[in-house]
Short mmCIF file of C-alpha atoms in Angstrom, two decimals:
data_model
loop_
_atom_site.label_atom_id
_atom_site.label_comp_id
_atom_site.label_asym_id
_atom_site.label_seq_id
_atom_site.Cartn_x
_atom_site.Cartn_y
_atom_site.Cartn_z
CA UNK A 16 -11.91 -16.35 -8.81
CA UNK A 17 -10.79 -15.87 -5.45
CA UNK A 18 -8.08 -17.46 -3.50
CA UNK A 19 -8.23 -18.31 0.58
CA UNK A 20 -5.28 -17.05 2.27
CA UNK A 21 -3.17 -19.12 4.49
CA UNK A 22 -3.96 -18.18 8.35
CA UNK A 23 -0.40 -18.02 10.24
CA UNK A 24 -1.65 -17.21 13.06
CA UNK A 25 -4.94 -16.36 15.24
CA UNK A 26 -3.21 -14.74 18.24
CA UNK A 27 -5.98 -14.53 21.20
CA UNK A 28 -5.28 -11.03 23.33
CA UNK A 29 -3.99 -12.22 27.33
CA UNK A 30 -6.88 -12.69 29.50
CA UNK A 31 -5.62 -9.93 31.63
CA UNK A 32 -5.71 -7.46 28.79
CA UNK A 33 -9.61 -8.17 28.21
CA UNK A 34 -12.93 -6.54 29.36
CA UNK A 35 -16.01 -8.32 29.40
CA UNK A 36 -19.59 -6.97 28.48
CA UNK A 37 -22.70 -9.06 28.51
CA UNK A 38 -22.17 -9.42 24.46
CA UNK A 39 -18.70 -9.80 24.56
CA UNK A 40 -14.72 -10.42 25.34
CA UNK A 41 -12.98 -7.23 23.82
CA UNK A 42 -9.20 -5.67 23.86
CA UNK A 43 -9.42 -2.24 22.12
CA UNK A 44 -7.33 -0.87 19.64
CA UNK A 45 -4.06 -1.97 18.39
CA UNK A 46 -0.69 -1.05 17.35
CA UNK A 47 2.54 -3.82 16.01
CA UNK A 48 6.32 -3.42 16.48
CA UNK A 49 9.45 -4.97 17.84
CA UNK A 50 9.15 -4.14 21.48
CA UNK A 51 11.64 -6.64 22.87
CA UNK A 52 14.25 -6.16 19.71
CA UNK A 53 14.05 -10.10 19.03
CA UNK A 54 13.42 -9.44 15.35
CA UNK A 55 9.64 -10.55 15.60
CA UNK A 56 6.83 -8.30 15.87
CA UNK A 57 4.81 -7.72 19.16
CA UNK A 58 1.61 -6.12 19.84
CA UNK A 59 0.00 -3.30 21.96
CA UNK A 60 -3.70 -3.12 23.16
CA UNK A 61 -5.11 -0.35 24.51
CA UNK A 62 -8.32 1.36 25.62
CA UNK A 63 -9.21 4.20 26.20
CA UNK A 64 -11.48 6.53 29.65
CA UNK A 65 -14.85 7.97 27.58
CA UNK A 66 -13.63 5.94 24.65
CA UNK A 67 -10.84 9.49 23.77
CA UNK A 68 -7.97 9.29 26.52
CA UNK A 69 -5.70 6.89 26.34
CA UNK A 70 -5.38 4.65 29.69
CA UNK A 71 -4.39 1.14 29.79
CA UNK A 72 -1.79 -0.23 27.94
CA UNK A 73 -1.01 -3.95 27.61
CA UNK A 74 2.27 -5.33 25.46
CA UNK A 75 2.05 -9.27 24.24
CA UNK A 76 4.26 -11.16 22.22
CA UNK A 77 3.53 -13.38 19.07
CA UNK A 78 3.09 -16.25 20.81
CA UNK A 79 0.48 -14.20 23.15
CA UNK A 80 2.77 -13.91 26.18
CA UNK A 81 1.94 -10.91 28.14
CA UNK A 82 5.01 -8.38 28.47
CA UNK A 83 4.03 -5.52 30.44
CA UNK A 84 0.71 -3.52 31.78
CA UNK A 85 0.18 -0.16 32.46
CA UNK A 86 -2.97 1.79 33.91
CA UNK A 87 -6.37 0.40 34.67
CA UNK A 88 -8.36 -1.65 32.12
CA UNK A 89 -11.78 -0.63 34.51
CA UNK A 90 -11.03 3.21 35.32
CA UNK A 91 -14.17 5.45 35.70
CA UNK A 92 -14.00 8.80 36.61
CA UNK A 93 -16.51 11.84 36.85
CA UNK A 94 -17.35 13.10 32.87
CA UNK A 95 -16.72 17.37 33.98
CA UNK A 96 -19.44 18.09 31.19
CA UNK A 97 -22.05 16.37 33.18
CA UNK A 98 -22.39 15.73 36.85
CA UNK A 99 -24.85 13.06 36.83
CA UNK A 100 -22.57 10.68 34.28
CA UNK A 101 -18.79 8.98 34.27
CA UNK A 102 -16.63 8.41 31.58
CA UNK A 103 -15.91 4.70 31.51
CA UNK A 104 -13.01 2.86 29.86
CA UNK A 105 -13.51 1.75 26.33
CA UNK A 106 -12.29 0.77 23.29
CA UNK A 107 -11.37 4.01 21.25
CA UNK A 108 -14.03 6.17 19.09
CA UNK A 109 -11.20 5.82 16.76
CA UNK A 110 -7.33 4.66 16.55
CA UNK A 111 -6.06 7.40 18.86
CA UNK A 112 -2.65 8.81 19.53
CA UNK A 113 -0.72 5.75 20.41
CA UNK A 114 2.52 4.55 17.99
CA UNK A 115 5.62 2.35 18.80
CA UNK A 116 8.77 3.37 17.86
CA UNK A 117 12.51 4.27 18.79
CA UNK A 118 12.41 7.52 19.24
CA UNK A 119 15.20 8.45 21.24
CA UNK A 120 17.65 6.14 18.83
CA UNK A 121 18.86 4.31 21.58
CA UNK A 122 18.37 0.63 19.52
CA UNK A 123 14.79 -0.17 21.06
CA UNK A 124 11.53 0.65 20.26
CA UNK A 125 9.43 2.76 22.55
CA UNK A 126 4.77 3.66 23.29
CA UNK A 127 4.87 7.14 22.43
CA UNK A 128 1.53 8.10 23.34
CA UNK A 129 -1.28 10.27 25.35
CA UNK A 130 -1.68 9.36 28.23
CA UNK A 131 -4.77 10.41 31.06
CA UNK A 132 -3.36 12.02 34.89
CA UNK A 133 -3.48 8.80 36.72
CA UNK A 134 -4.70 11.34 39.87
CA UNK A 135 -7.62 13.04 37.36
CA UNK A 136 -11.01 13.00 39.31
CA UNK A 137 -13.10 13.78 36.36
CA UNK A 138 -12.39 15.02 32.66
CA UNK A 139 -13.98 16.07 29.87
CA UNK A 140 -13.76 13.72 26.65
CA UNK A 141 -13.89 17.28 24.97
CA UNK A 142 -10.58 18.24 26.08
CA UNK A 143 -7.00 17.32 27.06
CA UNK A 144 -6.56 19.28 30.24
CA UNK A 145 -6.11 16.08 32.09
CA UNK A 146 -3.70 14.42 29.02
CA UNK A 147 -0.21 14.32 28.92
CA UNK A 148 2.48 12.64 26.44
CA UNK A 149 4.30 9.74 27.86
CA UNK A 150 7.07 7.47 26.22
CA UNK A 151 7.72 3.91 27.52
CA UNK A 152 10.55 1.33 27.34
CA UNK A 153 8.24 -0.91 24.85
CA UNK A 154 10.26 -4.19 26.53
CA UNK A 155 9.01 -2.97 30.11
CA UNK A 156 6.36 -0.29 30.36
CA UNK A 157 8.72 1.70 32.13
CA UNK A 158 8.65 5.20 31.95
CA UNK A 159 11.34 6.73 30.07
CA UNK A 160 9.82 10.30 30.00
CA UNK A 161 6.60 12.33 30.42
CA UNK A 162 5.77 15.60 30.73
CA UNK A 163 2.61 17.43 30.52
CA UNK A 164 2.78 20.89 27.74
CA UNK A 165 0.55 23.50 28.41
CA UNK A 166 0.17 23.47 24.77
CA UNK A 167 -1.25 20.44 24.85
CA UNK A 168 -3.74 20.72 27.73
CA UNK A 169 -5.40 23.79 26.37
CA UNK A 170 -6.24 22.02 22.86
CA UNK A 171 -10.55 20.57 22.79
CA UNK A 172 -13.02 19.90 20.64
CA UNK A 173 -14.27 23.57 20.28
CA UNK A 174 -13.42 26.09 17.34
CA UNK A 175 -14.74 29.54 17.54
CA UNK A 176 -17.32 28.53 20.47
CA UNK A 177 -18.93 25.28 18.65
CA UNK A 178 -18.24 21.62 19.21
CA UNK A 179 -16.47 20.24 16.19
CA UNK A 180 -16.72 16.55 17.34
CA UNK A 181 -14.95 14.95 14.16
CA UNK A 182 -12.21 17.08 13.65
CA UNK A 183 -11.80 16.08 17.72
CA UNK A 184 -11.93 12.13 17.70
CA UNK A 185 -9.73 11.06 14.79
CA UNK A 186 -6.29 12.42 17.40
CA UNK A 187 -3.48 11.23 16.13
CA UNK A 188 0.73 10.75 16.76
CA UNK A 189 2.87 10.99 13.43
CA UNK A 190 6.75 10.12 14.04
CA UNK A 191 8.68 12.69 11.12
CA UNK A 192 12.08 13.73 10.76
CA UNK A 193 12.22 17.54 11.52
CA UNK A 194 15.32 18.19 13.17
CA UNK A 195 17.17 16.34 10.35
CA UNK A 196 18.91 13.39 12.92
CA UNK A 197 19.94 10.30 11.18
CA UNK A 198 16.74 8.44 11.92
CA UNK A 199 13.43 10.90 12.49
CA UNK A 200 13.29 11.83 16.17
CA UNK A 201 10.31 13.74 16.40
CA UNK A 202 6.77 13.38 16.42
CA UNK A 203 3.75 15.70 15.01
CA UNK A 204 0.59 15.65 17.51
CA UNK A 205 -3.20 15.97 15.63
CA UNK A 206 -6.24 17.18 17.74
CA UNK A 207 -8.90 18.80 16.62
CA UNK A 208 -7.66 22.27 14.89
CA UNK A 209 -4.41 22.07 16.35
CA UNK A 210 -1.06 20.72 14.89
CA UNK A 211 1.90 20.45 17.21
CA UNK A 212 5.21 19.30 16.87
CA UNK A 213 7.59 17.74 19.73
CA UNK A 214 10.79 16.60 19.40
CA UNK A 215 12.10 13.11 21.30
CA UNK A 216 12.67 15.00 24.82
CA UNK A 217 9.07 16.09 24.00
CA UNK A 218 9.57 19.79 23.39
CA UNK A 219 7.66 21.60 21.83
CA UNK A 220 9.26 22.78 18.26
CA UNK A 221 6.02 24.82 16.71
CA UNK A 222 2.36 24.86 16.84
CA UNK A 223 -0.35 25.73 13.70
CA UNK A 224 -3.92 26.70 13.96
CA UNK A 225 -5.70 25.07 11.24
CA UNK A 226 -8.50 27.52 10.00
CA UNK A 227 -10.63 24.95 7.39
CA UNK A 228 -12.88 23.22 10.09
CA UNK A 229 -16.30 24.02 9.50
CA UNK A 230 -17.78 20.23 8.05
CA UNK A 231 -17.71 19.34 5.12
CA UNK A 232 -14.93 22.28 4.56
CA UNK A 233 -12.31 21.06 6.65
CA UNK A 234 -9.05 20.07 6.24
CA UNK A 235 -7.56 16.17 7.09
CA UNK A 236 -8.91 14.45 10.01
CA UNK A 237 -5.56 12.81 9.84
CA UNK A 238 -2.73 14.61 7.96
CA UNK A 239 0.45 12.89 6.20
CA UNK A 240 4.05 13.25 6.78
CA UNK A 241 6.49 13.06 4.40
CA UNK A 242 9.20 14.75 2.33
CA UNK A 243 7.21 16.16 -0.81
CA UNK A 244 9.85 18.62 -1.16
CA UNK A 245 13.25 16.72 -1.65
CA UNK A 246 15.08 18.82 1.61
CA UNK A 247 15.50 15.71 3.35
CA UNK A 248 12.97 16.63 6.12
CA UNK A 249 9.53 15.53 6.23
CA UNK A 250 6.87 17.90 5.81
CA UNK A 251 3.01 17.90 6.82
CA UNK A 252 0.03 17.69 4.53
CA UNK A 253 -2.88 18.50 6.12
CA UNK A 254 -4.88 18.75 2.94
CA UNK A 255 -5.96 22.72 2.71
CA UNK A 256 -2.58 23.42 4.15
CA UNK A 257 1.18 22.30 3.80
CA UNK A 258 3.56 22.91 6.71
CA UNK A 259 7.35 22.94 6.12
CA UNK A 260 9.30 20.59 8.74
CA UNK A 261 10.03 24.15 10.67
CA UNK A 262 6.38 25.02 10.77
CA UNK A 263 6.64 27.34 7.84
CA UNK A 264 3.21 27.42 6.04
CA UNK A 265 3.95 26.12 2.41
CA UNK A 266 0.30 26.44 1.20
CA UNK A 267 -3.21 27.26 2.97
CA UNK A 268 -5.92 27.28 0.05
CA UNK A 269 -9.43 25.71 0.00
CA UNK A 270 -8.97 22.70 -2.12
CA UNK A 271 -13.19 21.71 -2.27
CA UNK A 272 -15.20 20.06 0.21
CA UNK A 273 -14.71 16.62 2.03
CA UNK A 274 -10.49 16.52 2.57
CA UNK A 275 -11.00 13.66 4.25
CA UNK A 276 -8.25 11.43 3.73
CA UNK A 277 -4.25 12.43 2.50
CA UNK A 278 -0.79 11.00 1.88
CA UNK A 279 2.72 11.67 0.81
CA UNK A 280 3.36 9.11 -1.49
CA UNK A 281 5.53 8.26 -4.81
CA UNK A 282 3.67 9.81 -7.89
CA UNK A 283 5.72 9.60 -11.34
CA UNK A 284 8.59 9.95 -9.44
CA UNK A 285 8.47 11.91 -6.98
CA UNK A 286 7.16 12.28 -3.51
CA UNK A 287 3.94 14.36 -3.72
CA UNK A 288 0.95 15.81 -1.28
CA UNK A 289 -2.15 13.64 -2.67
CA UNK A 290 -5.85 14.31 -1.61
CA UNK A 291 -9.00 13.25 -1.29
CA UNK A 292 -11.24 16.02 -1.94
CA UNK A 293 -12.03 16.16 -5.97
CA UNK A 294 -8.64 13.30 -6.01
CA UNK A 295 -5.69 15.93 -6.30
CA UNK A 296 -2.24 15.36 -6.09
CA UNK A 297 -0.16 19.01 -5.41
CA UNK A 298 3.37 20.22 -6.08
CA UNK A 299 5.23 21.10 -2.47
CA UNK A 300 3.99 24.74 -3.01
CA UNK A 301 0.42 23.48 -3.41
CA UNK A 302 -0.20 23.63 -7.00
CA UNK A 303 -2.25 21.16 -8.52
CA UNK A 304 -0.57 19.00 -10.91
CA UNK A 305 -3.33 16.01 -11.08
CA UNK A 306 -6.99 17.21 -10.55
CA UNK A 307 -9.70 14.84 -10.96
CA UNK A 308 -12.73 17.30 -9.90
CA UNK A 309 -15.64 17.29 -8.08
CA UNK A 310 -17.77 15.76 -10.82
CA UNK A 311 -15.73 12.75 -10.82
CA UNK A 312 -15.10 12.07 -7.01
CA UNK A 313 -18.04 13.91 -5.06
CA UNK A 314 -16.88 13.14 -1.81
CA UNK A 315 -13.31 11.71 -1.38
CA UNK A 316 -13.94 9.70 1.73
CA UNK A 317 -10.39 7.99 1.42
CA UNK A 318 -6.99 7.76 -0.98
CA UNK A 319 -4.38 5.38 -1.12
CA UNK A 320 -1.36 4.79 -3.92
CA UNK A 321 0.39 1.96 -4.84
CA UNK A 322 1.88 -0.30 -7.56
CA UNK A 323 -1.64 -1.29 -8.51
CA UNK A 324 -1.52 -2.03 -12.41
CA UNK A 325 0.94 -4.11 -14.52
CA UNK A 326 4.78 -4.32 -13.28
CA UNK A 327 5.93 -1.70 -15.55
CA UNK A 328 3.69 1.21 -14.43
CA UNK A 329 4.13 3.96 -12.22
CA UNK A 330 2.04 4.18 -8.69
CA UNK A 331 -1.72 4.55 -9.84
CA UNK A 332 -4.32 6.08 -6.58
CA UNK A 333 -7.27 3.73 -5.54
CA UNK A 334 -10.12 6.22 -4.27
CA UNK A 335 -13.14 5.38 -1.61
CA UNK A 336 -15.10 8.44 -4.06
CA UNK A 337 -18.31 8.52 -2.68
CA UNK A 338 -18.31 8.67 0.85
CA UNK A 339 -18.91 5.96 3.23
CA UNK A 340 -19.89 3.56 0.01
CA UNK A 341 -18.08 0.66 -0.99
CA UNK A 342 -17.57 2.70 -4.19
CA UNK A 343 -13.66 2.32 -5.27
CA UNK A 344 -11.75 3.56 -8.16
CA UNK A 345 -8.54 3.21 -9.56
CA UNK A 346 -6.67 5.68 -11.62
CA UNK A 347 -3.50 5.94 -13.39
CA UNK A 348 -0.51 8.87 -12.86
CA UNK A 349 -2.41 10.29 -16.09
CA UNK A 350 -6.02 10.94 -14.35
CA UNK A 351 -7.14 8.08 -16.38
CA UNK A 352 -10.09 6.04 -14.77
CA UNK A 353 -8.92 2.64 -15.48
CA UNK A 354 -12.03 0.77 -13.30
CA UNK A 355 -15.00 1.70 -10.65
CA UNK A 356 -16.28 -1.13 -8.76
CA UNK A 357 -18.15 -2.07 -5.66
CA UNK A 358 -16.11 -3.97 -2.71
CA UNK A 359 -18.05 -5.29 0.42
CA UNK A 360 -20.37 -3.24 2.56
CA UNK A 361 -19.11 -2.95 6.31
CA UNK A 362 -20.66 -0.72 9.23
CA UNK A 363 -18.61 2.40 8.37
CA UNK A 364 -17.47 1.83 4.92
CA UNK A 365 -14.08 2.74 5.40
CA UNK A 366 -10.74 0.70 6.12
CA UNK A 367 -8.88 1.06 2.58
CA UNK A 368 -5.25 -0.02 2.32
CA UNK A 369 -2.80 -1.14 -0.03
CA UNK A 370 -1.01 -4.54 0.40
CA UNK A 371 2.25 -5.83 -0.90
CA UNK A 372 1.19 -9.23 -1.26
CA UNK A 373 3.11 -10.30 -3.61
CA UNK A 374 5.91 -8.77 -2.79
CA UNK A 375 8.52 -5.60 -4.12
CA UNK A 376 8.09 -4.77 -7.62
CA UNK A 377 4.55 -7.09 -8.49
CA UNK A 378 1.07 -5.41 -8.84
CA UNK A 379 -0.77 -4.33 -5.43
CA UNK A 380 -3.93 -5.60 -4.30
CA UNK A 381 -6.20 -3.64 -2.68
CA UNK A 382 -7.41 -4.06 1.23
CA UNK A 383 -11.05 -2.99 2.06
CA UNK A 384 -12.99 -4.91 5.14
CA UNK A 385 -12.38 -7.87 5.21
CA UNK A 386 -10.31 -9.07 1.12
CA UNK A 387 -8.11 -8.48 -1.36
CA UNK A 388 -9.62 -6.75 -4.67
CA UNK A 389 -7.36 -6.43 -7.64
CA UNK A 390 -7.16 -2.86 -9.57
CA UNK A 391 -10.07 -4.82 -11.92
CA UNK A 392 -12.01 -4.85 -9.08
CA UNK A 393 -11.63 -8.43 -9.03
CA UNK A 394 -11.86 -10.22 -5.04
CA UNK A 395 -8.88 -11.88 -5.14
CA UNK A 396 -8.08 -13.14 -2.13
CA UNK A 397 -10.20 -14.10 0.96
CA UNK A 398 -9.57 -14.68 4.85
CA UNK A 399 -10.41 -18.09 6.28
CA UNK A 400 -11.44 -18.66 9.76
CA UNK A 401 -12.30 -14.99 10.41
CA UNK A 402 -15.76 -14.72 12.47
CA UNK A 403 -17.94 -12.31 11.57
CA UNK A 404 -17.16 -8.40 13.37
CA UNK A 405 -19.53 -7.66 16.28
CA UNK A 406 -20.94 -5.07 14.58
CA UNK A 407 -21.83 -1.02 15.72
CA UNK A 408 -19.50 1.90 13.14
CA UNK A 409 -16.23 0.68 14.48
CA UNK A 410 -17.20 -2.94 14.20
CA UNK A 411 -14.81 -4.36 11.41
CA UNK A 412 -11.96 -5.32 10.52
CA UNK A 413 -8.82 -2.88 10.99
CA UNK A 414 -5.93 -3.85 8.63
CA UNK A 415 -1.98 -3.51 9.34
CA UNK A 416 -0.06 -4.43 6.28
CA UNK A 417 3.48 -5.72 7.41
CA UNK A 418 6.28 -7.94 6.64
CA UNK A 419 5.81 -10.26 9.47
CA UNK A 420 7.17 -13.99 7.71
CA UNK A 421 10.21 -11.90 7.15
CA UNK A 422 9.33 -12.92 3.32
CA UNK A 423 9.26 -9.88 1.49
CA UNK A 424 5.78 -10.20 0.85
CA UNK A 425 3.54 -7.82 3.46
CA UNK A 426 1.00 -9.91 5.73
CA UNK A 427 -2.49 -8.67 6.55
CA UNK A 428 -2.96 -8.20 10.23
CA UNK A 429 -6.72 -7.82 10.86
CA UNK A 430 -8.28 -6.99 14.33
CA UNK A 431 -11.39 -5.94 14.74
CA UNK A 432 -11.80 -3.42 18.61
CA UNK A 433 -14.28 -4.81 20.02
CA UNK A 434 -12.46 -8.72 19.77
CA UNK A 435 -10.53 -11.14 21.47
CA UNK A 436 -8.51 -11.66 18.94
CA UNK A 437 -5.77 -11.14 16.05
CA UNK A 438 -5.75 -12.53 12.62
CA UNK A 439 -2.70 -12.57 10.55
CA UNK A 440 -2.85 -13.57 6.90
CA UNK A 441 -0.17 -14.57 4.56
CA UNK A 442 -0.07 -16.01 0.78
CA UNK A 443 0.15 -19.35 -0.03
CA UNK A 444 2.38 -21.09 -0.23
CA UNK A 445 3.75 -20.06 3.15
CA UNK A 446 7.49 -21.80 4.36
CA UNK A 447 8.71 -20.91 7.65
CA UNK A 448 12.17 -21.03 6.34
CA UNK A 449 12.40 -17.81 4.73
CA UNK A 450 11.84 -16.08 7.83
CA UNK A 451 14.14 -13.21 8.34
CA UNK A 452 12.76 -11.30 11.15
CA UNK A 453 10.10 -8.49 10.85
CA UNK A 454 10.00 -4.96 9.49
CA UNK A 455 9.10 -1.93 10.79
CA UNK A 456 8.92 1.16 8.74
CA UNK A 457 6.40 4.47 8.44
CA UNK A 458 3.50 1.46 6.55
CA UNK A 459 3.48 0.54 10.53
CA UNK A 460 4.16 3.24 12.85
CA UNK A 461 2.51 5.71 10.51
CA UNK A 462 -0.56 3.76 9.77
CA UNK A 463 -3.55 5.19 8.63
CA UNK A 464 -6.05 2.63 10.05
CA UNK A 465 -8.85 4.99 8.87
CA UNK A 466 -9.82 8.24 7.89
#
């Protein structure tokens, strides 16, 4: 039997943050954090020129009070790949390189992000020689620092001469500790087969070529960061290969086909790599110590861990196994299948997370578009008021989990790109008087969104 969350709050994007199309009112893709340091979480729109480069930004509160804007919600420009089209604005292909965060440590969050040359005449969605990295005071817009690496420009979609679109679209802006500061300070950049590392003044600390790229043998679309190898800095999981938080190649084997999804995540213990291809979890030299196999998950699509079965055990995986199917599975630090069941269809059959609903130290449930399944399988816990998505492969529901209330227990933020609108879910019962402001760790400005 399921159970209706309680709906604290349907937060409707500012007007001025909006495009129109004949079907619909839509903002883009999202990112949460404390931009104004009040304690309460804000939000970030943005879209994005031939639905790849980053180009308007718009800031809101809670209460849906515009903060700041930056660039222009309508841009077109020539598309260089073919003189008789543009490249319009648009909400993403996919969430993009965009996170908020402090991270120059100053006490404040700041938009860490890609941003297009606001004098570019025409681009290529292919490539970033018209991209540059940008960081914003996240109470003002302002610039705080931007600069434009060759290293960056020269990355595209191509690899050895051919177009290798999805490696491409699913860019992407992990904050990790590298230089070992108090707080991380540094940020790893995703796009296509390159991995680059930057540090807050946005230098450039290494760069790796990723080799796996050929579908379906390629590494992550979106790698992990994480310390999987107890030296207090984070390292990078990229699936078929493990950087150290210098660069340093740790591992670079073929692990099977489909690496589609990967984490650094608690498993019995201790941090570990975990995949998706044949569900693997690695030691920090990338040794197998969990392999489920090929047999057992054909195509690991997406992976997530959590405190999914009774209080006392250890962190068990959930596992999309079969591709974009609402096929799940959970299983335990053992490689012990304890269920397989079916969750809702949606256009793209992706979207997994795992929420803290409960709170600290009480079984997970499991987020996949748009409820709450227990590790049973069971729907738990459904979302009132939410209209149907629009529809198209992007067309559901995107899920932050996040201590909003200030509860302990983790709130599911849905939005859905091609919306007005934000839906934020919390258990029942919900009393404002626990409130003790919001939290924002790696669960937020390391989300995974999708893979």
């Amino acid at each position: 039997m399921s159970h209706s969350a309680y709906l604290y709050k349907r937060l409707e994007i500012p007007d001025a943050f909006l495009n129109e199309t004949d079907r619909y009112r839509w903002g883009g893709d999202i990112r949460i954090g404390d931009l104004t340091g009040n304690g309460a979480v804000d939000f970030l729109v943005y879209k994005s020129l031939g639905g790849i480069h980053p180009c308007f930004l718009g800031a809101f509160t809670l209460e849906g009070e515009p903060l700041w804007a930056a660039g222009d919600k309508h841009r077109v420009i020539r598309d260089a790949d073919d003189a008789e089209t543009t490249l319009e604005t648009r909400s993403p292909h996919r969430p993009g390189p965009v996170a908020i965060y402090d991270i120059d440590a100053d006490g404040q969050a700041e938009v860490i992000c890609f941003w297009i040359d606001a004098d570019a005449v025409e681009a290529s969605q292919w490539a970033l020689s018209a991209i540059r990295l940008m960081i914003l005071d996240g109470s003002t817009g302002a610039v705080k620092h931007t600069l434009a690496p060759d290293v960056l420009r020269q990355c595209n979609a191509y690899a050895e001469g051919e177009l290798h679109i999805p490696n491409y679209v699913h860019q992407r802006l992990m904050i990790a500790n590298l230089c070992g500061n108090a707080q991380p300070q540094d940020f790893i950049v995703k796009v296509g087969v390159n991995v680059l590392a930057f540090n807050h003044k946005l230098e450039l600390l290494w760069q790796y070529t990723d080799k796996w790229f050929r579908y379906p043998q390629h590494s992550a679309y979106i790698p992990a960061v994480g310390d999987f190898n107890g030296d207090g800095l984070d390292e990078v999981n990229g699936g078929n290969f493990g950087l150290a938080a210098d660069g340093t190649v740790l591992w670079d084997n073929y692990f099977g086909e489909n690496m589609d999804s990967v984490l650094v995540a608690e498993w019995d213990g201790k941090k570990r790599a975990i995949l998706s291809g044949g569900g693997q979890v690695v030691d920090a030299a990338g040794h197998p110590i969990l392999s489920l196999g090929f047999d057992v998950v054909p195509h690991g699509q997406e992976i997530r861990c959590g405190k999914l079965l009774p209080e006392a055990s250890p962190n068990a995986l959930v596992i999309r196994y079969n591709g974009h199917h609402p096929h799940l599975m959970v299983v335990d630090k053992n490689g012990q299948i304890r269920s397989r069941f079916r969750v809702d269809e949606t256009p793209n059959n992706t979207g997994l997370e795992v929420i803290r609903w409960h709170g600290v130290g009480h079984p997970e449930l499991i987020y996949s578009p748009a409820a709450l399944y227990d590790s049973a399988g069971n729907k738990v816990v459904t979302f009132p008021e939410l209209p149907p998505p629009t529809g198209g492969k992007m067309g559901w529901y995107h899920c932050f989990p996040a201590d909003v209330c200030g509860d302990a227990r983790e709130e599911v933020i849905l939005y859905e790109p091609y919306s007005d609108a934000i839906y934020i879910y919390t258990p029942d019962p919900f009393d404002p008087g626990h409130f003790s402001g919001y939290q924002h760790t790696a669960r937020q400005y390391n989300t995974r969104l999708m893979d």
